[in-house]
Short mmCIF file of C-alpha atoms in Angstrom, two decimals:
data_model
loop_
_atom_site.label_atom_id
_atom_site.label_comp_id
_atom_site.label_asym_id
_atom_site.label_seq_id
_atom_site.Cartn_x
_atom_site.Cartn_y
_atom_site.Cartn_z
CA MET A 1328 104.62 104.27 75.13
CA ARG A 1329 101.07 103.08 74.88
CA PHE A 1330 98.20 103.98 77.13
CA ASP A 1331 94.60 102.77 77.08
CA LYS A 1332 91.78 105.20 77.65
CA ARG A 1333 89.32 104.02 80.16
CA TYR A 1334 85.84 103.13 79.11
CA TYR A 1335 83.58 105.18 81.31
CA GLU A 1336 80.04 104.36 82.31
CA PRO A 1337 77.89 107.31 83.41
CA ASN A 1338 78.41 108.28 87.02
CA PHE A 1339 74.73 108.62 87.66
CA SER A 1340 71.34 108.72 85.93
CA ILE A 1341 68.28 110.90 86.43
CA HIS A 1342 65.08 108.86 86.32
CA LYS A 1343 61.69 110.48 85.92
CA GLY A 1344 58.65 108.39 86.72
CA LYS A 1345 55.07 108.86 87.68
CA GLU A 1346 53.88 107.80 91.02
CA LYS A 1347 50.16 107.57 91.40
CA ARG A 1348 48.87 108.13 94.77
CA ALA A 1349 45.13 107.54 95.28
CA VAL A 1350 43.68 109.68 97.92
CA LYS A 1351 40.19 108.72 98.86
CA ARG A 1352 38.19 111.36 100.49
CA ALA A 1353 34.85 110.16 101.89
CA MET A 1354 32.41 112.86 102.84
CA THR A 1355 29.38 111.39 104.42
CA LEU A 1356 26.47 113.71 105.07
CA PHE A 1357 24.02 112.50 107.62
CA VAL A 1358 20.76 114.28 107.73
CA LEU A 1359 18.22 112.79 110.05
CA ALA A 1360 15.12 112.65 108.02
CA VAL A 1361 13.38 110.91 110.80
CA LEU A 1362 11.25 113.72 111.94
CA LEU A 1363 8.72 111.08 111.60
CA VAL A 1364 8.66 108.33 109.01
CA LEU A 1365 5.03 108.83 109.00
CA VAL A 1366 5.44 112.57 108.24
CA ALA A 1367 7.76 111.82 105.31
CA ALA A 1368 5.41 109.26 103.98
CA CYS A 1369 2.33 111.33 104.47
CA GLY A 1370 3.57 114.81 103.74
CA GLY A 1371 5.65 114.10 100.67
CA GLN A 1372 8.68 115.98 102.16
CA PRO A 1373 12.03 115.56 100.30
CA GLN A 1374 14.31 112.73 101.61
CA THR A 1375 17.94 113.31 102.50
CA VAL A 1376 20.27 110.73 100.86
CA THR A 1377 23.84 109.98 101.97
CA VAL A 1378 26.27 110.19 98.99
CA VAL A 1379 29.84 108.77 99.12
CA GLU A 1380 32.16 110.27 96.49
CA THR A 1381 35.66 108.86 95.72
CA VAL A 1382 38.15 111.29 94.14
CA GLU A 1383 41.47 110.04 92.57
CA VAL A 1384 44.37 112.53 92.57
CA THR A 1385 47.49 111.93 90.36
CA LYS A 1386 50.82 113.58 91.38
CA GLU A 1387 54.09 113.59 89.36
CA VAL A 1388 57.27 113.23 91.45
CA VAL A 1389 60.82 113.64 90.03
CA LYS A 1390 63.47 111.59 91.90
CA GLU A 1391 67.27 111.70 91.41
CA VAL A 1392 68.81 108.25 91.75
CA VAL A 1393 72.60 107.68 91.96
CA VAL A 1394 73.57 104.51 90.15
CA THR A 1395 76.90 102.74 90.77
CA PRO A 1396 78.76 102.56 87.47
CA THR A 1397 79.22 99.15 85.98
CA PRO A 1398 82.93 98.55 85.33
CA ALA A 1399 84.00 97.54 81.89
CA PRO A 1400 84.05 93.77 81.57
CA GLU A 1401 87.54 92.39 82.17
CA THR A 1402 87.49 89.60 79.63
CA GLY A 1403 89.16 89.03 76.34
CA PRO A 1404 92.49 90.58 75.31
CA ARG A 1405 93.66 93.21 77.79
CA THR A 1406 96.81 95.35 77.81
CA LEU A 1407 98.28 96.96 80.93
CA THR A 1408 101.14 99.43 81.17
CA PHE A 1409 103.88 98.94 83.77
CA PHE A 1410 106.11 101.99 84.28
CA THR A 1411 109.47 101.46 86.02
CA THR A 1412 112.76 103.26 86.57
CA GLU A 1413 114.55 100.01 87.53
CA ALA A 1414 116.20 99.78 84.14
CA ASP A 1415 119.36 97.77 84.82
CA PRO A 1416 119.46 94.73 82.50
CA PRO A 1417 119.23 92.12 85.30
CA GLN A 1418 116.14 93.85 86.73
CA LEU A 1419 114.44 94.15 83.34
CA ASP A 1420 115.24 90.50 82.61
CA ALA A 1421 113.72 89.40 85.92
CA LEU A 1422 110.63 91.54 85.32
CA ALA A 1423 110.20 90.14 81.80
CA GLU A 1424 110.42 86.61 83.16
CA ILE A 1425 107.74 87.32 85.76
CA ILE A 1426 105.48 88.91 83.15
CA ASP A 1427 105.90 85.87 80.90
CA GLU A 1428 104.87 83.59 83.75
CA TYR A 1429 101.76 85.66 84.37
CA HIS A 1430 100.93 85.65 80.67
CA GLN A 1431 101.14 81.85 80.61
CA GLU A 1432 98.48 81.73 83.32
CA HIS A 1433 96.47 84.57 81.73
CA PRO A 1434 97.02 84.36 77.95
CA ASP A 1435 94.61 87.25 77.27
CA VAL A 1436 96.61 89.69 79.41
CA PHE A 1437 99.52 91.61 77.89
CA ILE A 1438 101.78 93.93 79.88
CA ASP A 1439 103.79 96.69 78.22
CA VAL A 1440 106.87 97.72 80.20
CA VAL A 1441 107.77 101.40 79.91
CA THR A 1442 111.05 102.62 81.40
CA GLY A 1443 111.98 106.10 82.53
CA THR A 1444 114.32 107.95 84.86
CA PRO A 1445 113.72 108.99 88.48
CA ALA A 1446 114.31 112.61 87.46
CA THR A 1447 111.29 112.68 85.15
CA ARG A 1448 109.10 110.01 86.75
CA GLY A 1449 106.97 112.28 88.92
CA GLU A 1450 106.24 114.84 86.20
CA ARG A 1451 105.48 112.13 83.68
CA ILE A 1452 102.94 110.30 85.83
CA ALA A 1453 101.43 113.55 87.16
CA THR A 1454 100.74 114.70 83.59
CA LEU A 1455 98.88 111.49 82.78
CA LEU A 1456 96.86 111.48 85.99
CA SER A 1457 95.84 115.13 85.85
CA ALA A 1458 94.70 114.65 82.24
CA GLY A 1459 92.52 111.74 83.24
CA SER A 1460 94.60 109.27 81.24
CA ASP A 1461 95.16 105.67 82.24
CA ALA A 1462 98.62 105.63 83.83
CA GLY A 1463 98.35 101.90 84.47
CA ILE A 1464 100.69 100.35 87.05
CA PHE A 1465 103.58 102.59 88.02
CA GLU A 1466 106.33 103.32 90.53
CA ILE A 1467 105.24 106.23 92.69
CA GLU A 1468 107.37 108.82 94.46
CA ALA A 1469 106.77 109.24 98.16
CA ALA A 1470 106.64 113.02 97.72
CA PHE A 1471 103.48 112.74 95.60
CA THR A 1472 101.69 109.79 97.14
CA ARG A 1473 99.55 111.58 99.71
CA GLU A 1474 98.54 114.37 97.32
CA TRP A 1475 97.53 111.91 94.60
CA ALA A 1476 95.66 109.69 97.04
CA GLU A 1477 93.66 112.67 98.34
CA ALA A 1478 92.92 113.75 94.76
CA GLY A 1479 91.44 110.34 93.96
CA PHE A 1480 94.12 109.46 91.40
CA LEU A 1481 95.10 106.14 93.03
CA LEU A 1482 93.26 102.84 93.16
CA PRO A 1483 92.71 101.43 96.69
CA LEU A 1484 94.80 98.30 97.22
CA ASN A 1485 93.52 96.96 100.53
CA ASP A 1486 92.51 93.63 99.01
CA VAL A 1487 95.97 93.10 97.49
CA PHE A 1488 97.62 94.14 100.75
CA GLU A 1489 95.56 91.66 102.77
CA ALA A 1490 95.99 88.86 100.24
CA ILE A 1491 99.77 89.14 100.52
CA GLY A 1492 99.65 89.04 104.32
CA GLY A 1493 98.70 92.49 105.60
CA VAL A 1494 100.26 94.02 108.70
CA ASP A 1495 101.61 90.67 109.87
CA GLU A 1496 103.68 90.30 106.72
CA TYR A 1497 104.79 93.82 105.81
CA VAL A 1498 107.59 95.83 107.43
CA PRO A 1499 106.04 98.72 109.41
CA GLY A 1500 106.11 101.93 107.41
CA SER A 1501 106.85 100.17 104.13
CA TYR A 1502 103.42 100.64 102.51
CA PHE A 1503 101.43 103.86 102.12
CA GLU A 1504 98.11 104.07 103.93
CA LEU A 1505 95.76 107.02 104.32
CA ASN A 1506 92.50 106.92 106.30
CA ASP A 1507 92.68 103.11 106.54
CA THR A 1508 93.09 102.77 102.78
CA VAL A 1509 96.27 101.34 101.24
CA TYR A 1510 97.25 103.15 98.05
CA ALA A 1511 100.83 102.04 97.35
CA LEU A 1512 102.69 98.79 98.01
CA PRO A 1513 106.48 98.47 98.30
CA TYR A 1514 108.88 96.21 96.48
CA ALA A 1515 112.22 97.23 98.04
CA THR A 1516 114.25 99.74 100.01
CA SER A 1517 117.93 100.26 100.73
CA VAL A 1518 119.21 100.24 104.31
CA TYR A 1519 122.28 102.28 105.16
CA GLY A 1520 124.81 101.42 107.84
CA LEU A 1521 128.47 101.93 108.71
CA TRP A 1522 130.84 99.61 106.87
CA TYR A 1523 134.19 99.12 108.59
CA ARG A 1524 137.43 97.25 108.03
CA THR A 1525 137.55 94.51 110.66
CA ASP A 1526 141.27 93.87 110.09
CA LEU A 1527 142.21 97.50 110.70
CA PHE A 1528 140.04 97.70 113.80
CA GLU A 1529 141.62 94.55 115.21
CA GLU A 1530 145.14 95.80 114.52
CA ALA A 1531 144.32 99.06 116.36
CA GLY A 1532 142.63 97.22 119.24
CA LEU A 1533 139.30 98.89 118.53
CA GLU A 1534 135.78 97.58 118.88
CA PRO A 1535 133.09 98.42 116.33
CA PRO A 1536 131.74 101.88 117.26
CA THR A 1537 128.35 102.16 118.95
CA ASN A 1538 128.09 105.94 119.46
CA TYR A 1539 129.44 109.22 118.16
CA GLU A 1540 132.42 109.50 120.51
CA GLU A 1541 133.57 106.01 119.58
CA VAL A 1542 133.28 106.57 115.83
CA LEU A 1543 135.12 109.90 116.12
CA ALA A 1544 137.91 108.27 118.13
CA ALA A 1545 138.17 105.38 115.64
CA ALA A 1546 138.30 107.76 112.68
CA LYS A 1547 141.14 109.65 114.29
CA ALA A 1548 143.05 106.52 115.28
CA LEU A 1549 142.81 104.89 111.87
CA THR A 1550 143.78 107.94 109.82
CA ASN A 1551 147.28 107.48 108.43
CA PRO A 1552 147.95 109.78 105.45
CA ASP A 1553 151.42 108.28 104.92
CA LYS A 1554 149.77 104.95 104.12
CA GLY A 1555 146.94 106.56 102.21
CA ILE A 1556 144.34 105.45 104.75
CA TYR A 1557 141.74 107.78 106.26
CA GLY A 1558 139.31 107.14 109.08
CA ILE A 1559 135.93 107.62 107.43
CA ALA A 1560 134.47 108.33 104.01
CA LEU A 1561 131.69 110.93 104.00
CA PRO A 1562 130.21 112.70 100.96
CA GLY A 1563 130.67 116.46 101.03
CA SER A 1564 128.28 117.47 98.27
CA THR A 1565 124.96 116.78 96.54
CA ASN A 1566 121.92 115.28 98.22
CA ALA A 1567 124.13 112.43 99.45
CA SER A 1568 125.72 114.90 101.87
CA VAL A 1569 122.26 116.13 102.93
CA ASN A 1570 120.81 112.66 103.47
CA PHE A 1571 123.75 111.29 105.46
CA PHE A 1572 123.83 114.35 107.70
CA SER A 1573 120.08 113.96 108.21
CA THR A 1574 120.64 110.57 109.85
CA PHE A 1575 123.00 112.28 112.29
CA LEU A 1576 120.48 115.06 112.96
CA TRP A 1577 117.66 112.59 113.67
CA GLN A 1578 119.79 110.59 116.08
CA GLN A 1579 120.31 113.80 118.08
CA CYS A 1580 116.51 113.96 118.60
CA LEU A 1581 116.33 116.82 116.07
CA ASP A 1582 114.62 117.45 112.73
CA TYR A 1583 114.11 120.14 110.09
CA TYR A 1584 110.36 120.70 110.61
CA THR A 1585 107.55 119.66 112.89
CA PRO A 1586 104.84 117.38 111.45
CA GLN A 1587 102.77 120.55 110.84
CA GLY A 1588 105.56 122.23 108.88
CA GLU A 1589 106.97 124.60 111.50
CA LEU A 1590 110.69 125.23 111.03
CA ILE A 1591 112.76 123.80 113.91
CA PHE A 1592 116.13 123.70 112.18
CA ASP A 1593 116.85 126.95 114.01
CA ASP A 1594 117.11 125.11 117.34
CA PRO A 1595 120.57 125.91 118.82
CA ALA A 1596 121.11 122.17 119.29
CA VAL A 1597 121.21 121.88 115.48
CA LEU A 1598 124.35 124.01 115.36
CA ASP A 1599 126.02 121.62 117.78
CA ALA A 1600 125.01 118.70 115.52
CA ILE A 1601 126.51 120.47 112.49
CA LYS A 1602 129.80 121.04 114.32
CA LYS A 1603 130.00 117.40 115.40
CA TRP A 1604 129.34 116.23 111.84
CA VAL A 1605 131.99 118.57 110.44
CA ALA A 1606 134.45 117.26 113.02
CA LEU A 1607 134.13 113.77 111.50
CA THR A 1608 135.13 115.09 108.08
CA GLU A 1609 138.55 116.04 109.44
CA TYR A 1610 139.40 112.37 109.01
CA ALA A 1611 137.92 111.95 105.53
CA PRO A 1612 140.09 111.40 102.44
CA PRO A 1613 141.21 114.48 100.49
CA GLY A 1614 138.66 115.64 97.95
CA PHE A 1615 135.65 114.44 99.92
CA GLU A 1616 134.18 117.96 99.54
CA THR A 1617 133.01 117.06 96.04
CA TRP A 1618 132.06 113.45 96.69
CA SER A 1619 128.65 112.01 96.07
CA TRP A 1620 127.12 108.51 96.31
CA GLY A 1621 129.50 106.31 94.35
CA ASP A 1622 132.61 107.82 95.88
CA GLN A 1623 131.66 106.24 99.20
CA ILE A 1624 132.02 102.79 97.65
CA THR A 1625 135.20 103.62 95.75
CA ALA A 1626 136.97 104.93 98.85
CA PHE A 1627 136.22 101.75 100.78
CA VAL A 1628 136.95 99.11 98.14
CA THR A 1629 140.21 100.81 97.12
CA GLY A 1630 141.39 100.76 100.73
CA SER A 1631 141.58 104.52 101.27
CA ALA A 1632 138.87 104.59 103.98
CA ALA A 1633 138.59 102.43 107.10
CA MET A 1634 134.86 103.25 107.44
CA SER A 1635 132.20 104.28 105.00
CA VAL A 1636 128.49 105.03 105.18
CA TYR A 1637 126.52 103.12 102.55
CA ALA A 1638 123.85 100.55 101.85
CA GLY A 1639 124.10 96.94 100.68
CA ARG A 1640 125.53 97.75 97.27
CA LEU A 1641 128.93 98.34 98.85
CA GLY A 1642 128.92 94.76 100.11
CA VAL A 1643 128.00 93.56 96.62
CA ARG A 1644 131.02 95.41 95.17
CA ILE A 1645 133.55 93.85 97.56
CA PRO A 1646 133.75 90.42 95.85
CA GLU A 1647 133.49 92.07 92.44
CA GLN A 1648 136.06 94.85 92.86
CA ALA A 1649 138.07 94.03 96.00
CA PRO A 1650 138.07 90.27 96.62
CA ASP A 1651 141.06 90.74 98.93
CA LEU A 1652 138.68 92.48 101.37
CA GLU A 1653 136.43 89.40 101.66
CA GLY A 1654 136.36 88.48 105.33
CA LYS A 1655 137.83 91.86 106.28
CA ALA A 1656 134.68 93.99 106.23
CA ASP A 1657 131.48 94.15 108.21
CA ILE A 1658 128.55 96.50 108.80
CA VAL A 1659 126.94 97.98 111.94
CA ARG A 1660 124.17 100.45 112.63
CA LEU A 1661 125.02 104.11 112.09
CA PRO A 1662 126.63 105.00 115.44
CA TRP A 1663 125.69 108.67 115.74
CA ALA A 1664 124.01 108.64 119.17
CA THR A 1665 125.21 111.17 121.73
CA ARG A 1666 122.60 110.48 124.43
CA PRO A 1667 121.03 107.37 125.94
CA ASP A 1668 117.55 108.08 124.57
CA SER A 1669 118.64 108.76 120.99
CA PRO A 1670 116.26 107.14 118.48
CA TYR A 1671 117.74 104.88 115.87
CA VAL A 1672 117.06 106.22 112.38
CA THR A 1673 118.92 105.48 109.19
CA TYR A 1674 118.62 106.58 105.59
CA GLY A 1675 116.44 104.82 103.06
CA SER A 1676 113.23 105.26 101.10
CA TRP A 1677 110.74 102.57 100.16
CA SER A 1678 110.21 102.06 96.44
CA ARG A 1679 106.47 101.57 95.92
CA ILE A 1680 103.99 100.74 93.20
CA ALA A 1681 100.51 102.19 92.68
CA ILE A 1682 97.72 101.79 90.15
CA SER A 1683 95.85 104.57 88.38
CA ALA A 1684 92.31 104.89 89.76
CA ASN A 1685 90.84 105.14 86.29
CA THR A 1686 92.74 102.24 84.80
CA ARG A 1687 90.58 100.38 82.32
CA TYR A 1688 91.12 96.98 83.95
CA PRO A 1689 91.44 97.56 87.71
CA GLU A 1690 90.90 93.94 88.77
CA THR A 1691 93.40 92.62 86.27
CA ALA A 1692 95.94 95.27 87.31
CA LYS A 1693 95.54 94.34 90.97
CA ASP A 1694 95.81 90.66 90.19
CA PHE A 1695 99.12 91.16 88.38
CA LEU A 1696 100.43 93.40 91.16
CA GLN A 1697 99.66 90.72 93.73
CA PHE A 1698 101.36 88.12 91.51
CA PHE A 1699 104.47 90.30 91.16
CA LEU A 1700 104.81 91.28 94.82
CA SER A 1701 104.40 87.87 96.39
CA GLY A 1702 106.27 84.58 96.66
CA ASP A 1703 109.57 83.85 94.98
CA ARG A 1704 108.77 86.31 92.17
CA LEU A 1705 109.52 89.36 94.30
CA ALA A 1706 112.49 87.48 95.77
CA ARG A 1707 113.89 86.90 92.29
CA TYR A 1708 113.40 90.56 91.42
CA ASP A 1709 115.07 91.87 94.59
CA ALA A 1710 117.85 89.29 94.25
CA THR A 1711 119.06 91.10 91.11
CA VAL A 1712 120.86 93.43 93.54
CA ILE A 1713 120.78 91.22 96.60
CA GLY A 1714 121.54 93.11 99.80
CA HIS A 1715 120.83 96.48 98.24
CA MET A 1716 117.20 95.82 97.32
CA VAL A 1717 115.80 94.93 100.73
CA PRO A 1718 112.34 93.32 100.55
CA PRO A 1719 109.24 94.64 102.37
CA THR A 1720 107.79 91.31 103.48
CA LYS A 1721 109.00 88.86 106.08
CA SER A 1722 108.55 85.80 103.89
CA VAL A 1723 110.60 87.24 101.02
CA ALA A 1724 113.27 88.42 103.48
CA LYS A 1725 113.68 84.85 104.72
CA LEU A 1726 113.85 83.55 101.17
CA LEU A 1727 116.70 85.93 100.34
CA GLU A 1728 118.65 85.15 103.50
CA ASN A 1729 118.78 81.58 102.21
CA TRP A 1730 119.10 82.41 98.52
CA ASP A 1731 121.08 80.20 96.22
CA SER A 1732 123.98 82.59 95.59
CA ASP A 1733 127.55 83.04 96.78
CA TYR A 1734 126.61 86.37 98.34
CA ALA A 1735 123.81 84.87 100.43
CA ARG A 1736 125.89 81.86 101.45
CA ASN A 1737 128.82 84.06 102.52
CA HIS A 1738 126.89 86.99 103.96
CA SER A 1739 123.51 85.87 105.25
CA ASP A 1740 124.36 87.90 108.37
CA TRP A 1741 124.49 91.07 106.25
CA LEU A 1742 121.15 90.23 104.70
CA ALA A 1743 119.67 89.68 108.16
CA PHE A 1744 121.09 93.07 109.24
CA PHE A 1745 119.35 94.86 106.36
CA ASN A 1746 116.07 93.07 107.03
CA GLU A 1747 116.17 93.86 110.76
CA ASN A 1748 116.78 97.57 110.17
CA ALA A 1749 114.43 98.19 107.24
CA ALA A 1750 111.77 99.61 109.57
CA TYR A 1751 114.10 102.47 110.62
CA THR A 1752 114.67 104.03 107.22
CA ASN A 1753 113.77 107.68 106.70
CA HIS A 1754 114.14 110.42 104.10
CA PRO A 1755 114.19 114.17 104.84
CA ALA A 1756 112.22 115.17 101.73
CA ASN A 1757 109.55 112.50 102.21
CA ASN A 1758 108.88 112.60 105.95
CA MET A 1759 108.18 115.92 107.64
CA GLY A 1760 108.66 115.83 111.40
CA SER A 1761 109.36 112.12 111.76
CA VAL A 1762 111.37 112.75 114.91
CA GLU A 1763 109.44 114.35 117.74
CA GLY A 1764 111.25 114.61 121.02
CA CYS A 1765 113.33 111.47 120.85
CA ASN A 1766 110.70 109.33 119.14
CA PHE A 1767 110.87 108.24 115.52
CA VAL A 1768 107.48 107.86 113.82
CA LYS A 1769 107.54 107.90 110.02
CA LYS A 1770 105.04 110.44 108.66
CA ASP A 1771 105.06 109.65 104.91
CA TYR A 1772 104.45 113.30 104.06
CA GLY A 1773 107.25 115.62 103.02
CA PRO A 1774 107.40 119.39 103.14
CA PRO A 1775 105.72 120.58 99.92
CA TRP A 1776 108.49 123.17 99.58
CA ALA A 1777 111.24 120.52 100.05
CA GLY A 1778 112.88 120.76 96.61
CA PRO A 1779 115.01 123.87 97.15
CA VAL A 1780 115.91 122.70 100.67
CA PHE A 1781 117.10 119.11 100.27
CA SER A 1782 118.03 118.68 96.60
CA LYS A 1783 121.42 118.64 94.99
CA GLY A 1784 122.59 122.25 95.08
CA GLY A 1785 119.85 123.02 97.62
CA ILE A 1786 120.08 125.00 100.83
CA ILE A 1787 121.49 122.25 103.09
CA ASP A 1788 123.93 121.05 100.43
CA LEU A 1789 125.24 124.59 99.90
CA MET A 1790 125.48 125.14 103.66
CA PHE A 1791 128.03 122.34 103.92
CA GLN A 1792 129.79 123.45 100.74
CA GLU A 1793 130.28 126.86 102.33
CA ILE A 1794 131.84 125.21 105.38
CA TYR A 1795 134.01 122.65 103.55
CA ILE A 1796 135.19 124.64 100.54
CA ASN A 1797 134.93 128.32 101.47
CA GLY A 1798 135.84 127.90 105.12
CA THR A 1799 132.72 129.72 106.32
CA ASP A 1800 132.17 129.53 110.06
CA PRO A 1801 129.56 126.80 110.77
CA GLU A 1802 127.35 129.18 112.75
CA GLN A 1803 127.29 131.74 109.95
CA ALA A 1804 126.57 129.07 107.34
CA TRP A 1805 123.78 127.69 109.54
CA GLN A 1806 122.21 131.11 110.05
CA ASP A 1807 122.31 131.78 106.32
CA ALA A 1808 120.63 128.42 105.68
CA ILE A 1809 117.88 129.21 108.19
CA ALA A 1810 117.13 132.53 106.49
CA LYS A 1811 116.91 130.82 103.08
CA MET A 1812 114.69 128.06 104.44
CA LYS A 1813 112.30 130.65 105.85
CA ASP A 1814 112.20 132.52 102.56
CA VAL A 1815 111.48 129.37 100.56
CA GLN A 1816 108.70 128.30 102.89
CA GLU A 1817 107.11 131.74 103.07
CA GLN A 1818 107.14 132.07 99.29
CA TRP A 1819 105.56 128.64 98.82
CA LEU A 1820 102.86 129.33 101.40
CA ALA A 1821 102.08 132.66 99.76
CA GLU A 1822 101.57 130.83 96.46
CA HIS A 1823 99.43 128.16 98.14
CA PRO A 1824 97.23 130.06 100.63
CA ASP A 1825 94.77 127.17 100.92
CA TRP A 1826 97.36 124.64 102.09
CA GLN A 1827 96.58 122.97 105.39
CA PRO A 1828 99.09 120.97 107.44
CA PRO A 1829 98.46 117.22 107.46
CA THR A 1830 96.73 115.64 110.43
CA TYR A 1831 97.75 112.32 111.92
#
């Protein structure tokens, strides 16, 4: 990995100069020597003469002048670093193609692609930024974006944002903005919904579910262990379990914390939500207790589940792994509502890109970012996993709905579904208090103590493991989780006494 150190100009200069200020003091003495001109002439008395004296005073003044630094000239050979965790071969090939096109237009600009993993991305970039190193262009985690923006680590991107189309072009909530300054721009998200077998629903005389009671009834009706078919696939472990349950919690007008960080998971209504969620798992395939992300796809494409919660990747796998299900599957919004005013919220997190504030070539970095995120270039990049990588701009969304591929030709309705629901994605670790009352407003700021709560093996994950595997009563498991959540938050606050809740 190669990083350039920024060439710094001084932040300010102290200039000492002399200012000469001439102060003329005129003292005019008038003595009337006109007792009598004749007396003066005759008596030889002394005459009084008026004298004007000019005195020049010099004063030295020291002034401190702040001078705007002159950025390093952005000419000649320049190298930028682009850090990404999208390391699948098709994505890297598409990125390389886009970089080559940019290089053809800007032969002096070279872009080094550095790949990493999501698990180490945050720590890696944080180390570079805190050391004052040039982190270049990089994918940024939502959990760190606000903190890094406030610390001055991120380059403002308002001009790039506006050049691409601004608020009229971008999906609401897709980009990160703080105090009217845009610091991170998105390239994709994933939109989760409920996949269902249309053939099985038709055979059972069922309509696609629109609320919790309907999905529970469908899961029960379609469960037939003798045929190896179960009503619904739900993950019982890891952060997949946490995130899918979170969508259910939000649609009950509930959340884990307020926007100011006050714990509200102890609301008695939360226990009712947990019991309703657990009731759905009665119709899940055996072994769901240990399932994570990929198991949701496997259960559906192998025919063992009539419904499954997942994003667009499941639809991509159908023609690849279960062509016999083509024309027998569809997707609807997550139907968890139990009241008329339930907000619609689904799972998903925008993948965004930022630029280091002290990058050596800020204008060149912004120019490439604009090139990458606009036109058919972003469409080509997102099309590497079409349907799963949902674009952030309206123009690219339309391009992909009409993309030259079998998937787009056969399932443009699925692509339209993902585009229409991209604005309703949410993530429990990245958005603290996004549901207030029954209103969903994305906050783009997660609980700083979120790790032990929402991660794999965290408090919420273990709460459900206790229920599913150990048979712990849901109320007891919930109470235990509340106590642990309070302990984690209190410990974090004690270690960070200066922390202040965000304001909106």
